[in-house]
Amino acid sequence: ASNNPTTVFVFGASGDLAKKKTFPALFALFRSNLLPTHTRIVGYARSAMTPAELRERLSKFIRTPTDQDKKTLDEFFKIISYVHGQYDSDEDVIKLAKAAAEVEKKCAQPSSDCATDRVFYLALPPSVFIPISQQIKRHLTDNAGYKRLIVEKPFGKDLASSTELADALAANFAESEIYRIDHYLGKEMVKNLLILRFANVFFGAVWNRQFINNVQITFKEPFGVEGRGGYFDEYGIIRDVMQNHLMQILAIVAMDRPVDLSAEAIRDEKVKVLKSIPHLTVHDVIVGQYTRSGDGKVVGYLELDDVPKDSITPTFAQAVLHIKNERWDGVPFILKCGKAMPDRKAEIRIQFQDVAGNIFPHDLARNELVIRVQPDEAVYIKLMNKKPGLSTETVISELDLSYKQRYGGDYIPDAYEALILDVLRGDHANFVRSDELDVAWRIFTPMLHELERAKHKPEPYEFGSRGPSSADEQLKRHGGFTRHSQ
Ligand code: BG6
């Protein structure tokens, strides 16, 4: 970390991501005194807005429960300025550069001649990633301190388009300057995986094909894609959630122990394990699309205004992946994600092998280790226990580490807060490296192209249901079971 004055440029300052995530996270860091001392934030977007209008827009998403928070918010807005302009216009971006130089002059210590650091956060649709990164390079990178670029998916739609984007960014920024966000890497429980695995002796010992039967990584949301059908229909759930968020989790669950905690050591191991996964085919995946809810109250995917009536974009997908290495050969990794499901949940479920040579008069449930990413963060282990009392029966019980109970009201930071802080500290460990992205696309691209070429129709499932029943059948075929199939 440096003590230089820092300017954070937020491109797309009036958009959804900036409103809902970037600015609230910056505020949370500001409130905790975690922003560098002389930080200025400069918002940039196409619409003309007064500072008051910008404030009004952003405040709605920033929680200020106490009077002190409200005062802090006033202070926060004092470090924010706003400039409007196009993303591909030299003239407009020069205007932005001048405005930035002006605020930087104001905040620098009169006696200091220190360099200014600059962070460029692209909270923008992918269509403008390339022009704006060129503009930034041309007009905003003459500062003497560091230059860091934050980008977020979609990183293309397949291997070819992702490579094209990577090349264009690489023409303007070094890999060491690029921070690719996958916000799942900023989630508390995903960060905890490394510690659970490598700071405890008993998980390491059983973390392999001999003891683990299957691994299920699940993401469910109880809502559809109202309001973002345009974006979603172009990408679908596999690109929106599975290829990135779920694969990142898979990589951390499956990788070998990194030689140390440095970003490169961790990412080297992630890339290595991803390279051991053969690419998927259509036979490895079940896709679904939600229809109107059973009670008729919530419209189906194809009824949304911004979705074509004949769309075959999946809103649910389940894929079975195999890792061809010594540790994991033969262990299915079952990735499941769905919109319009009954509840919100993201979890990792590790199912251990059946007990060999069971001596008890009944079947034994498998041990499971569950890491609940959200909501209600928890780690729990399911094990067989004696039913208390005079009976000799066994019952499935849980060793349960529920965060709320164990750590009380301790707050868990939002993923974006953790990630922006990492950027300010120059730590790449929780960001996606270019080669990592590449391997993830290699695994998914052939299957995605096959689905699209064959115009593969997703299986319909009712809004609020468990998704296509063939997904449960696929899970069973691979030795896994769910609460519903037990
Ligand atoms: C985003 C996806 O990356 O992640 C959304 O584009 C999804 O479709 C979201 O809803 C889920 O994030 P979280 O943090 O709410 O689980």
mmCIF file of C-alpha atoms in Angstrom, residues 49-428:
data_model
loop_
_atom_site.group_PDB
_atom_site.id
_atom_site.type_symbol
_atom_site.label_atom_id
_atom_site.label_comp_id
_atom_site.label_asym_id
_atom_site.label_seq_id
_atom_site.Cartn_x
_atom_site.Cartn_y
_atom_site.Cartn_z
ATOM 1 C CA MET A 49 -26.021 15.544 -13.516
ATOM 2 C CA THR A 50 -25.485 18.055 -10.758
ATOM 3 C CA PRO A 51 -23.685 16.854 -7.622
ATOM 4 C CA ALA A 52 -27.041 16.978 -5.838
ATOM 5 C CA GLU A 53 -28.648 14.745 -8.443
ATOM 6 C CA LEU A 54 -25.783 12.273 -8.248
ATOM 7 C CA ARG A 55 -26.049 12.249 -4.497
ATOM 8 C CA GLU A 56 -29.763 11.632 -4.642
ATOM 9 C CA ARG A 57 -29.239 8.703 -6.991
ATOM 10 C CA LEU A 58 -26.486 7.095 -4.963
ATOM 11 C CA SER A 59 -27.857 7.705 -1.467
ATOM 12 C CA LYS A 60 -30.785 5.365 -1.984
ATOM 13 C CA PHE A 61 -28.415 2.407 -1.921
ATOM 14 C CA ILE A 62 -26.201 3.482 0.948
ATOM 15 C CA ARG A 63 -27.334 2.401 4.391
ATOM 16 C CA THR A 64 -26.953 5.035 7.095
ATOM 17 C CA PRO A 65 -28.784 3.674 10.145
ATOM 18 C CA THR A 66 -27.281 6.105 12.668
ATOM 19 C CA ASP A 67 -26.964 9.890 12.830
ATOM 20 C CA GLN A 68 -23.225 9.452 12.805
ATOM 21 C CA ASP A 69 -23.521 7.499 9.543
ATOM 22 C CA LYS A 70 -25.532 10.349 8.058
ATOM 23 C CA LYS A 71 -22.794 12.802 9.012
ATOM 24 C CA THR A 72 -20.183 10.478 7.552
ATOM 25 C CA LEU A 73 -22.188 10.347 4.344
ATOM 26 C CA ASP A 74 -22.020 14.149 4.117
ATOM 27 C CA GLU A 75 -18.250 13.906 4.481
ATOM 28 C CA PHE A 76 -18.145 11.138 1.896
ATOM 29 C CA PHE A 77 -19.912 13.238 -0.709
ATOM 30 C CA LYS A 78 -17.344 15.977 -0.207
ATOM 31 C CA ILE A 79 -14.688 13.755 -1.756
ATOM 32 C CA ILE A 80 -16.847 12.886 -4.772
ATOM 33 C CA SER A 81 -17.020 14.893 -7.955
ATOM 34 C CA TYR A 82 -18.699 14.095 -11.225
ATOM 35 C CA VAL A 83 -17.984 14.719 -14.900
ATOM 36 C CA HIS A 84 -20.149 13.641 -17.797
ATOM 37 C CA GLY A 85 -19.103 12.652 -21.285
ATOM 38 C CA GLN A 86 -18.854 9.892 -23.865
ATOM 39 C CA TYR A 87 -16.633 6.869 -23.403
ATOM 40 C CA ASP A 88 -14.917 7.159 -26.771
ATOM 41 C CA SER A 89 -14.392 10.916 -26.971
ATOM 42 C CA ASP A 90 -10.908 12.381 -26.616
ATOM 43 C CA GLU A 91 -12.380 15.772 -25.911
ATOM 44 C CA ASP A 92 -14.616 14.521 -23.085
ATOM 45 C CA VAL A 93 -11.951 12.397 -21.452
ATOM 46 C CA ILE A 94 -9.492 15.319 -21.624
ATOM 47 C CA LYS A 95 -12.134 17.316 -19.758
ATOM 48 C CA LEU A 96 -12.198 14.522 -17.167
ATOM 49 C CA ALA A 97 -8.396 14.560 -16.911
ATOM 50 C CA LYS A 98 -8.454 18.284 -16.207
ATOM 51 C CA ALA A 99 -11.141 17.900 -13.564
ATOM 52 C CA ALA A 100 -9.108 15.131 -11.925
ATOM 53 C CA ALA A 101 -5.930 17.213 -11.938
ATOM 54 C CA GLU A 102 -7.900 19.984 -10.268
ATOM 55 C CA VAL A 103 -9.169 17.833 -7.382
ATOM 56 C CA GLU A 104 -5.803 16.159 -6.992
ATOM 57 C CA LYS A 105 -4.160 19.553 -6.639
ATOM 58 C CA LYS A 106 -6.567 20.423 -3.861
ATOM 59 C CA CYS A 107 -5.962 17.318 -1.850
ATOM 60 C CA ALA A 108 -2.195 16.995 -2.135
ATOM 61 C CA GLN A 109 -0.210 18.129 0.892
ATOM 62 C CA PRO A 110 1.252 21.539 0.072
ATOM 63 C CA SER A 111 4.717 20.418 1.070
ATOM 64 C CA SER A 112 4.644 17.036 -0.576
ATOM 65 C CA ASP A 113 5.640 16.268 -4.107
ATOM 66 C CA CYS A 114 4.374 12.725 -3.891
ATOM 67 C CA ALA A 115 2.916 10.908 -6.802
ATOM 68 C CA THR A 116 -0.811 10.387 -7.220
ATOM 69 C CA ASP A 117 -2.178 6.858 -7.506
ATOM 70 C CA ARG A 118 -5.120 6.198 -9.776
ATOM 71 C CA VAL A 119 -7.723 3.456 -9.783
ATOM 72 C CA PHE A 120 -10.025 3.125 -12.784
ATOM 73 C CA TYR A 121 -13.192 1.205 -12.004
ATOM 74 C CA LEU A 122 -15.163 0.210 -15.115
ATOM 75 C CA ALA A 123 -18.755 -0.214 -13.952
ATOM 76 C CA LEU A 124 -19.790 -0.369 -17.589
ATOM 77 C CA PRO A 125 -21.333 -2.651 -20.188
ATOM 78 C CA PRO A 126 -18.734 -4.690 -22.087
ATOM 79 C CA SER A 127 -19.416 -2.861 -25.364
ATOM 80 C CA VAL A 128 -17.427 0.123 -24.074
ATOM 81 C CA PHE A 129 -14.598 -1.707 -22.255
ATOM 82 C CA ILE A 130 -12.242 -1.348 -25.181
ATOM 83 C CA PRO A 131 -12.847 2.321 -26.150
ATOM 84 C CA ILE A 132 -12.737 3.521 -22.562
ATOM 85 C CA SER A 133 -9.581 1.597 -21.733
ATOM 86 C CA GLN A 134 -7.919 3.238 -24.742
ATOM 87 C CA GLN A 135 -9.097 6.646 -23.603
ATOM 88 C CA ILE A 136 -7.869 6.042 -20.078
ATOM 89 C CA LYS A 137 -4.486 4.990 -21.355
ATOM 90 C CA ARG A 138 -4.258 8.042 -23.610
ATOM 91 C CA HIS A 139 -5.388 10.772 -21.241
ATOM 92 C CA LEU A 140 -5.405 9.601 -17.655
ATOM 93 C CA THR A 141 -2.248 7.614 -17.033
ATOM 94 C CA ASP A 142 0.385 10.328 -16.876
ATOM 95 C CA ASN A 143 0.264 10.247 -13.064
ATOM 96 C CA ALA A 144 3.481 9.234 -11.377
ATOM 97 C CA GLY A 145 1.922 6.713 -8.959
ATOM 98 C CA TYR A 146 0.279 3.410 -9.738
ATOM 99 C CA LYS A 147 -2.499 2.874 -12.299
ATOM 100 C CA ARG A 148 -4.958 0.060 -11.590
ATOM 101 C CA LEU A 149 -7.854 -0.970 -13.767
ATOM 102 C CA ILE A 150 -10.867 -2.818 -12.344
ATOM 103 C CA VAL A 151 -13.071 -4.711 -14.783
ATOM 104 C CA GLU A 152 -15.889 -7.119 -14.274
ATOM 105 C CA LYS A 153 -17.606 -9.776 -16.356
ATOM 106 C CA PRO A 154 -18.903 -10.399 -18.914
ATOM 107 C CA PHE A 155 -15.410 -11.075 -20.223
ATOM 108 C CA GLY A 156 -16.618 -12.042 -23.671
ATOM 109 C CA LYS A 157 -19.062 -14.794 -24.531
ATOM 110 C CA ASP A 158 -16.673 -17.568 -25.416
ATOM 111 C CA LEU A 159 -12.976 -18.252 -25.716
ATOM 112 C CA ALA A 160 -12.531 -16.209 -28.924
ATOM 113 C CA SER A 161 -14.342 -13.090 -27.734
ATOM 114 C CA SER A 162 -12.702 -13.285 -24.326
ATOM 115 C CA THR A 163 -9.264 -13.492 -25.941
ATOM 116 C CA GLU A 164 -10.088 -10.508 -28.119
ATOM 117 C CA LEU A 165 -11.019 -8.469 -25.057
ATOM 118 C CA ALA A 166 -7.958 -9.664 -23.155
ATOM 119 C CA ASP A 167 -5.692 -8.625 -26.032
ATOM 120 C CA ALA A 168 -7.298 -5.191 -26.251
ATOM 121 C CA LEU A 169 -6.876 -4.615 -22.518
ATOM 122 C CA ALA A 170 -3.330 -5.942 -22.628
ATOM 123 C CA ALA A 171 -2.506 -3.353 -25.293
ATOM 124 C CA ASN A 172 -3.180 -0.629 -22.729
ATOM 125 C CA PHE A 173 -2.516 -2.158 -19.332
ATOM 126 C CA ALA A 174 -0.044 -4.669 -17.940
ATOM 127 C CA GLU A 175 -1.516 -7.802 -16.352
ATOM 128 C CA SER A 176 -0.195 -6.533 -13.015
ATOM 129 C CA GLU A 177 -2.371 -3.424 -13.414
ATOM 130 C CA ILE A 178 -5.587 -5.309 -14.231
ATOM 131 C CA TYR A 179 -7.978 -6.487 -11.520
ATOM 132 C CA ARG A 180 -10.704 -8.750 -12.939
ATOM 133 C CA ILE A 181 -13.515 -8.981 -10.449
ATOM 134 C CA ASP A 182 -15.404 -12.160 -9.809
ATOM 135 C CA HIS A 183 -17.292 -10.934 -6.789
ATOM 136 C CA TYR A 184 -17.693 -14.463 -5.418
ATOM 137 C CA LEU A 185 -13.982 -14.323 -4.600
ATOM 138 C CA GLY A 186 -14.732 -11.449 -2.241
ATOM 139 C CA LYS A 187 -17.342 -13.377 -0.280
ATOM 140 C CA GLU A 188 -16.405 -14.236 3.263
ATOM 141 C CA MET A 189 -17.060 -17.963 2.969
ATOM 142 C CA VAL A 190 -15.227 -18.296 -0.302
ATOM 143 C CA LYS A 191 -12.230 -16.597 1.290
ATOM 144 C CA ASN A 192 -12.624 -18.956 4.232
ATOM 145 C CA LEU A 193 -12.119 -22.007 2.001
ATOM 146 C CA LEU A 194 -8.385 -21.560 1.905
ATOM 147 C CA ILE A 195 -8.221 -21.452 5.689
ATOM 148 C CA LEU A 196 -10.575 -24.379 6.249
ATOM 149 C CA ARG A 197 -8.578 -26.486 3.846
ATOM 150 C CA PHE A 198 -5.036 -25.511 4.691
ATOM 151 C CA ALA A 199 -5.152 -24.419 8.322
ATOM 152 C CA ASN A 200 -6.845 -27.586 9.634
ATOM 153 C CA VAL A 201 -5.241 -30.966 9.714
ATOM 154 C CA PHE A 202 -8.302 -33.162 9.310
ATOM 155 C CA PHE A 203 -9.697 -31.808 6.071
ATOM 156 C CA GLY A 204 -6.389 -32.124 4.263
ATOM 157 C CA ALA A 205 -6.183 -35.805 5.107
ATOM 158 C CA VAL A 206 -9.492 -36.739 3.473
ATOM 159 C CA TRP A 207 -9.538 -34.246 0.630
ATOM 160 C CA ASN A 208 -9.300 -36.711 -2.233
ATOM 161 C CA ARG A 209 -10.977 -39.439 -4.285
ATOM 162 C CA GLN A 210 -10.455 -42.050 -1.622
ATOM 163 C CA PHE A 211 -12.724 -40.286 0.864
ATOM 164 C CA ILE A 212 -14.875 -37.937 -1.185
ATOM 165 C CA ASN A 213 -17.721 -39.309 -3.274
ATOM 166 C CA ASN A 214 -18.893 -36.124 -4.972
ATOM 167 C CA VAL A 215 -18.859 -32.360 -4.631
ATOM 168 C CA GLN A 216 -21.948 -30.243 -5.223
ATOM 169 C CA ILE A 217 -21.689 -26.513 -5.736
ATOM 170 C CA THR A 218 -25.082 -24.863 -5.870
ATOM 171 C CA PHE A 219 -26.409 -21.379 -6.549
ATOM 172 C CA LYS A 220 -30.129 -20.584 -6.375
ATOM 173 C CA GLU A 221 -32.104 -17.370 -6.507
ATOM 174 C CA PRO A 222 -35.825 -16.948 -5.856
ATOM 175 C CA PHE A 223 -36.258 -14.309 -8.558
ATOM 176 C CA GLY A 224 -36.108 -14.184 -12.325
ATOM 177 C CA VAL A 225 -34.435 -11.668 -14.607
ATOM 178 C CA GLU A 226 -37.084 -8.941 -14.713
ATOM 179 C CA GLY A 227 -35.456 -5.663 -15.676
ATOM 180 C CA ARG A 228 -32.311 -7.216 -17.122
ATOM 181 C CA GLY A 229 -33.726 -9.590 -19.719
ATOM 182 C CA GLY A 230 -31.785 -7.822 -22.483
ATOM 183 C CA TYR A 231 -28.418 -8.589 -20.909
ATOM 184 C CA PHE A 232 -29.427 -11.975 -19.583
ATOM 185 C CA ASP A 233 -30.845 -13.326 -22.812
ATOM 186 C CA GLU A 234 -27.585 -12.687 -24.570
ATOM 187 C CA TYR A 235 -25.585 -14.562 -21.936
ATOM 188 C CA GLY A 236 -27.725 -17.098 -20.073
ATOM 189 C CA ILE A 237 -27.093 -18.655 -16.673
ATOM 190 C CA ILE A 238 -24.061 -20.706 -17.720
ATOM 191 C CA ARG A 239 -22.107 -17.582 -18.682
ATOM 192 C CA ASP A 240 -23.724 -15.413 -16.006
ATOM 193 C CA VAL A 241 -22.991 -17.589 -12.986
ATOM 194 C CA MET A 242 -21.545 -21.030 -13.713
ATOM 195 C CA GLN A 243 -18.496 -20.343 -15.861
ATOM 196 C CA ASN A 244 -17.295 -17.715 -13.404
ATOM 197 C CA HIS A 245 -18.700 -17.784 -9.857
ATOM 198 C CA LEU A 246 -19.171 -21.546 -9.535
ATOM 199 C CA MET A 247 -15.954 -22.383 -11.359
ATOM 200 C CA GLN A 248 -13.981 -20.085 -9.076
ATOM 201 C CA ILE A 249 -15.375 -21.961 -6.100
ATOM 202 C CA LEU A 250 -14.607 -25.285 -7.747
ATOM 203 C CA ALA A 251 -11.031 -24.210 -8.381
ATOM 204 C CA ILE A 252 -10.450 -23.296 -4.728
ATOM 205 C CA VAL A 253 -12.116 -26.476 -3.465
ATOM 206 C CA ALA A 254 -10.093 -28.662 -5.812
ATOM 207 C CA MET A 255 -6.684 -27.017 -6.103
ATOM 208 C CA ASP A 256 -3.539 -28.304 -4.428
ATOM 209 C CA ARG A 257 -1.930 -26.404 -1.580
ATOM 210 C CA PRO A 258 -0.243 -23.272 -2.929
ATOM 211 C CA VAL A 259 3.421 -22.862 -1.968
ATOM 212 C CA ASP A 260 2.526 -19.659 -0.114
ATOM 213 C CA LEU A 261 -0.269 -17.124 0.097
ATOM 214 C CA SER A 262 0.962 -14.898 -2.692
ATOM 215 C CA ALA A 263 -1.496 -14.101 -5.454
ATOM 216 C CA GLU A 264 0.618 -15.851 -8.075
ATOM 217 C CA ALA A 265 1.088 -19.000 -6.002
ATOM 218 C CA ILE A 266 -2.650 -19.279 -5.420
ATOM 219 C CA ARG A 267 -3.553 -18.544 -8.999
ATOM 220 C CA ASP A 268 -0.915 -20.950 -10.316
ATOM 221 C CA GLU A 269 -2.632 -23.754 -8.408
ATOM 222 C CA LYS A 270 -6.072 -22.716 -9.617
ATOM 223 C CA VAL A 271 -4.926 -22.693 -13.220
ATOM 224 C CA LYS A 272 -3.237 -26.057 -12.779
ATOM 225 C CA VAL A 273 -6.371 -27.763 -11.500
ATOM 226 C CA LEU A 274 -8.578 -26.125 -14.130
ATOM 227 C CA LYS A 275 -6.249 -27.427 -16.814
ATOM 228 C CA SER A 276 -6.978 -30.968 -15.608
ATOM 229 C CA ILE A 277 -10.676 -30.622 -16.474
ATOM 230 C CA PRO A 278 -11.699 -31.912 -19.911
ATOM 231 C CA HIS A 279 -14.037 -29.569 -21.760
ATOM 232 C CA LEU A 280 -17.753 -30.158 -21.326
ATOM 233 C CA THR A 281 -20.114 -31.510 -23.965
ATOM 234 C CA VAL A 282 -23.919 -31.227 -24.202
ATOM 235 C CA HIS A 283 -24.194 -34.625 -22.548
ATOM 236 C CA ASP A 284 -22.721 -33.251 -19.333
ATOM 237 C CA VAL A 285 -25.321 -30.571 -18.847
ATOM 238 C CA ILE A 286 -29.028 -30.170 -18.125
ATOM 239 C CA VAL A 287 -30.540 -26.816 -19.028
ATOM 240 C CA GLY A 288 -33.875 -25.346 -18.035
ATOM 241 C CA GLN A 289 -35.923 -22.204 -18.556
ATOM 242 C CA TYR A 290 -38.553 -20.959 -16.134
ATOM 243 C CA THR A 291 -42.191 -20.629 -17.036
ATOM 244 C CA ARG A 292 -45.067 -18.808 -15.302
ATOM 245 C CA SER A 293 -45.466 -19.655 -11.606
ATOM 246 C CA GLY A 294 -48.005 -22.329 -10.636
ATOM 247 C CA ASP A 295 -50.382 -19.752 -9.163
ATOM 248 C CA GLY A 296 -50.134 -17.700 -12.366
ATOM 249 C CA LYS A 297 -48.883 -14.635 -10.530
ATOM 250 C CA VAL A 298 -45.303 -14.414 -11.768
ATOM 251 C CA VAL A 299 -44.643 -14.330 -15.502
ATOM 252 C CA GLY A 300 -42.405 -16.816 -17.240
ATOM 253 C CA TYR A 301 -39.076 -15.993 -18.882
ATOM 254 C CA LEU A 302 -40.482 -15.906 -22.418
ATOM 255 C CA GLU A 303 -43.179 -13.460 -21.322
ATOM 256 C CA LEU A 304 -40.659 -10.756 -20.367
ATOM 257 C CA ASP A 305 -40.705 -7.716 -22.661
ATOM 258 C CA ASP A 306 -37.011 -7.750 -23.436
ATOM 259 C CA VAL A 307 -36.792 -11.490 -24.168
ATOM 260 C CA PRO A 308 -37.519 -12.898 -27.658
ATOM 261 C CA LYS A 309 -40.519 -15.228 -27.668
ATOM 262 C CA ASP A 310 -38.474 -18.103 -29.069
ATOM 263 C CA SER A 311 -35.459 -17.668 -26.815
ATOM 264 C CA ILE A 312 -33.597 -20.850 -25.870
ATOM 265 C CA THR A 313 -31.472 -19.116 -23.239
ATOM 266 C CA PRO A 314 -31.187 -21.234 -20.100
ATOM 267 C CA THR A 315 -32.132 -19.770 -16.713
ATOM 268 C CA PHE A 316 -31.153 -23.036 -14.989
ATOM 269 C CA ALA A 317 -28.194 -25.300 -15.601
ATOM 270 C CA GLN A 318 -26.547 -28.266 -13.983
ATOM 271 C CA ALA A 319 -23.243 -29.628 -15.235
ATOM 272 C CA VAL A 320 -21.059 -32.512 -14.141
ATOM 273 C CA LEU A 321 -17.329 -31.911 -14.361
ATOM 274 C CA HIS A 322 -14.451 -34.295 -13.859
ATOM 275 C CA ILE A 323 -10.940 -33.491 -12.825
ATOM 276 C CA LYS A 324 -8.424 -35.828 -14.357
ATOM 277 C CA ASN A 325 -5.715 -35.812 -11.765
ATOM 278 C CA GLU A 326 -4.467 -38.096 -9.058
ATOM 279 C CA ARG A 327 -6.491 -36.417 -6.324
ATOM 280 C CA TRP A 328 -9.859 -36.255 -8.034
ATOM 281 C CA ASP A 329 -10.156 -38.782 -10.851
ATOM 282 C CA GLY A 330 -13.642 -40.309 -10.717
ATOM 283 C CA VAL A 331 -15.145 -37.727 -8.327
ATOM 284 C CA PRO A 332 -17.979 -35.811 -10.008
ATOM 285 C CA PHE A 333 -18.170 -32.085 -9.349
ATOM 286 C CA ILE A 334 -21.808 -31.162 -9.837
ATOM 287 C CA LEU A 335 -22.411 -27.476 -10.499
ATOM 288 C CA LYS A 336 -25.969 -26.280 -10.334
ATOM 289 C CA CYS A 337 -27.372 -22.781 -10.768
ATOM 290 C CA GLY A 338 -30.849 -21.458 -11.266
ATOM 291 C CA LYS A 339 -32.985 -18.354 -11.337
ATOM 292 C CA ALA A 340 -36.628 -18.527 -10.220
ATOM 293 C CA MET A 341 -35.963 -21.220 -7.634
ATOM 294 C CA PRO A 342 -37.810 -21.602 -4.309
ATOM 295 C CA ASP A 343 -35.111 -19.917 -2.204
ATOM 296 C CA ARG A 344 -31.814 -18.071 -2.202
ATOM 297 C CA LYS A 345 -28.829 -20.195 -1.433
ATOM 298 C CA ALA A 346 -25.214 -20.659 -2.410
ATOM 299 C CA GLU A 347 -23.415 -23.608 -0.887
ATOM 300 C CA ILE A 348 -20.680 -26.159 -1.302
ATOM 301 C CA ARG A 349 -21.600 -29.682 -0.281
ATOM 302 C CA ILE A 350 -18.887 -32.289 -0.023
ATOM 303 C CA GLN A 351 -20.266 -35.800 0.237
ATOM 304 C CA PHE A 352 -17.899 -38.359 1.645
ATOM 305 C CA GLN A 353 -17.807 -42.042 0.724
ATOM 306 C CA ASP A 354 -20.083 -44.574 2.372
ATOM 307 C CA VAL A 355 -18.640 -46.219 5.455
ATOM 308 C CA ALA A 356 -17.037 -49.487 4.362
ATOM 309 C CA GLY A 357 -18.051 -52.687 6.176
ATOM 310 C CA ASN A 358 -20.984 -51.161 8.041
ATOM 311 C CA ILE A 359 -21.565 -53.085 11.301
ATOM 312 C CA PHE A 360 -24.814 -51.337 12.208
ATOM 313 C CA PRO A 361 -28.192 -52.894 11.493
ATOM 314 C CA HIS A 362 -29.270 -50.089 9.141
ATOM 315 C CA ASP A 363 -27.861 -47.912 6.396
ATOM 316 C CA LEU A 364 -25.597 -45.091 7.411
ATOM 317 C CA ALA A 365 -26.003 -41.650 5.927
ATOM 318 C CA ARG A 366 -22.890 -40.295 4.312
ATOM 319 C CA ASN A 367 -20.813 -37.718 6.113
ATOM 320 C CA GLU A 368 -21.107 -34.329 4.534
ATOM 321 C CA LEU A 369 -19.232 -31.088 4.920
ATOM 322 C CA VAL A 370 -21.348 -28.126 3.952
ATOM 323 C CA ILE A 371 -20.058 -24.617 3.511
ATOM 324 C CA ARG A 372 -22.960 -22.232 3.203
ATOM 325 C CA VAL A 373 -21.828 -19.153 1.348
ATOM 326 C CA GLN A 374 -25.155 -17.343 1.708
ATOM 327 C CA PRO A 375 -27.482 -16.509 3.272
ATOM 328 C CA ASP A 376 -26.562 -17.176 6.920
ATOM 329 C CA GLU A 377 -22.930 -18.113 6.487
ATOM 330 C CA ALA A 378 -22.146 -21.469 8.076
ATOM 331 C CA VAL A 379 -19.841 -24.452 8.048
ATOM 332 C CA TYR A 380 -21.348 -27.709 9.214
ATOM 333 C CA ILE A 381 -20.532 -31.368 9.201
ATOM 334 C CA LYS A 382 -23.152 -34.047 9.085
ATOM 335 C CA LEU A 383 -22.234 -37.110 11.009
ATOM 336 C CA MET A 384 -23.784 -40.195 12.552
ATOM 337 C CA ASN A 385 -24.339 -39.953 16.261
ATOM 338 C CA LYS A 386 -25.900 -42.141 18.915
ATOM 339 C CA LYS A 387 -29.438 -41.176 19.679
ATOM 340 C CA PRO A 388 -29.175 -39.940 23.267
ATOM 341 C CA GLY A 389 -30.772 -42.179 25.867
ATOM 342 C CA LEU A 390 -31.141 -45.911 26.275
ATOM 343 C CA SER A 391 -31.709 -46.559 22.619
ATOM 344 C CA THR A 392 -28.854 -47.788 20.450
ATOM 345 C CA GLU A 393 -30.180 -46.099 17.364
ATOM 346 C CA THR A 394 -28.047 -43.750 15.331
ATOM 347 C CA VAL A 395 -29.185 -40.330 14.200
ATOM 348 C CA ILE A 396 -27.785 -37.929 11.652
ATOM 349 C CA SER A 397 -26.542 -34.921 13.606
ATOM 350 C CA GLU A 398 -24.606 -31.800 12.815
ATOM 351 C CA LEU A 399 -21.505 -30.113 14.096
ATOM 352 C CA ASP A 400 -22.627 -26.665 13.255
ATOM 353 C CA LEU A 401 -20.618 -23.477 12.997
ATOM 354 C CA SER A 402 -23.260 -20.904 12.211
ATOM 355 C CA TYR A 403 -21.754 -17.484 11.935
ATOM 356 C CA LYS A 404 -24.659 -15.654 13.543
ATOM 357 C CA GLN A 405 -24.560 -17.823 16.624
ATOM 358 C CA ARG A 406 -20.818 -18.154 16.856
ATOM 359 C CA TYR A 407 -19.682 -14.670 15.977
ATOM 360 C CA GLY A 408 -22.788 -12.744 16.974
ATOM 361 C CA GLY A 409 -23.436 -9.453 15.304
ATOM 362 C CA ASP A 410 -19.965 -9.219 13.816
ATOM 363 C CA TYR A 411 -20.555 -7.826 10.461
ATOM 364 C CA ILE A 412 -19.526 -9.557 7.274
ATOM 365 C CA PRO A 413 -18.318 -7.099 4.664
ATOM 366 C CA ASP A 414 -19.877 -7.032 1.247
ATOM 367 C CA ALA A 415 -17.744 -8.742 -1.385
ATOM 368 C CA TYR A 416 -17.107 -5.471 -3.212
ATOM 369 C CA GLU A 417 -15.843 -3.802 -0.090
ATOM 370 C CA ALA A 418 -13.278 -6.539 0.423
ATOM 371 C CA LEU A 419 -12.263 -6.500 -3.236
ATOM 372 C CA ILE A 420 -11.842 -2.732 -3.587
ATOM 373 C CA LEU A 421 -9.677 -2.791 -0.482
ATOM 374 C CA ASP A 422 -7.558 -5.521 -2.092
ATOM 375 C CA VAL A 423 -7.102 -3.315 -5.162
ATOM 376 C CA LEU A 424 -5.990 -0.379 -3.023
ATOM 377 C CA ARG A 425 -3.509 -2.691 -1.309
ATOM 378 C CA GLY A 426 -2.322 -4.118 -4.604
ATOM 379 C CA ASP A 427 -3.298 -7.691 -3.752
ATOM 380 C CA HIS A 428 -4.323 -9.779 -6.763
#
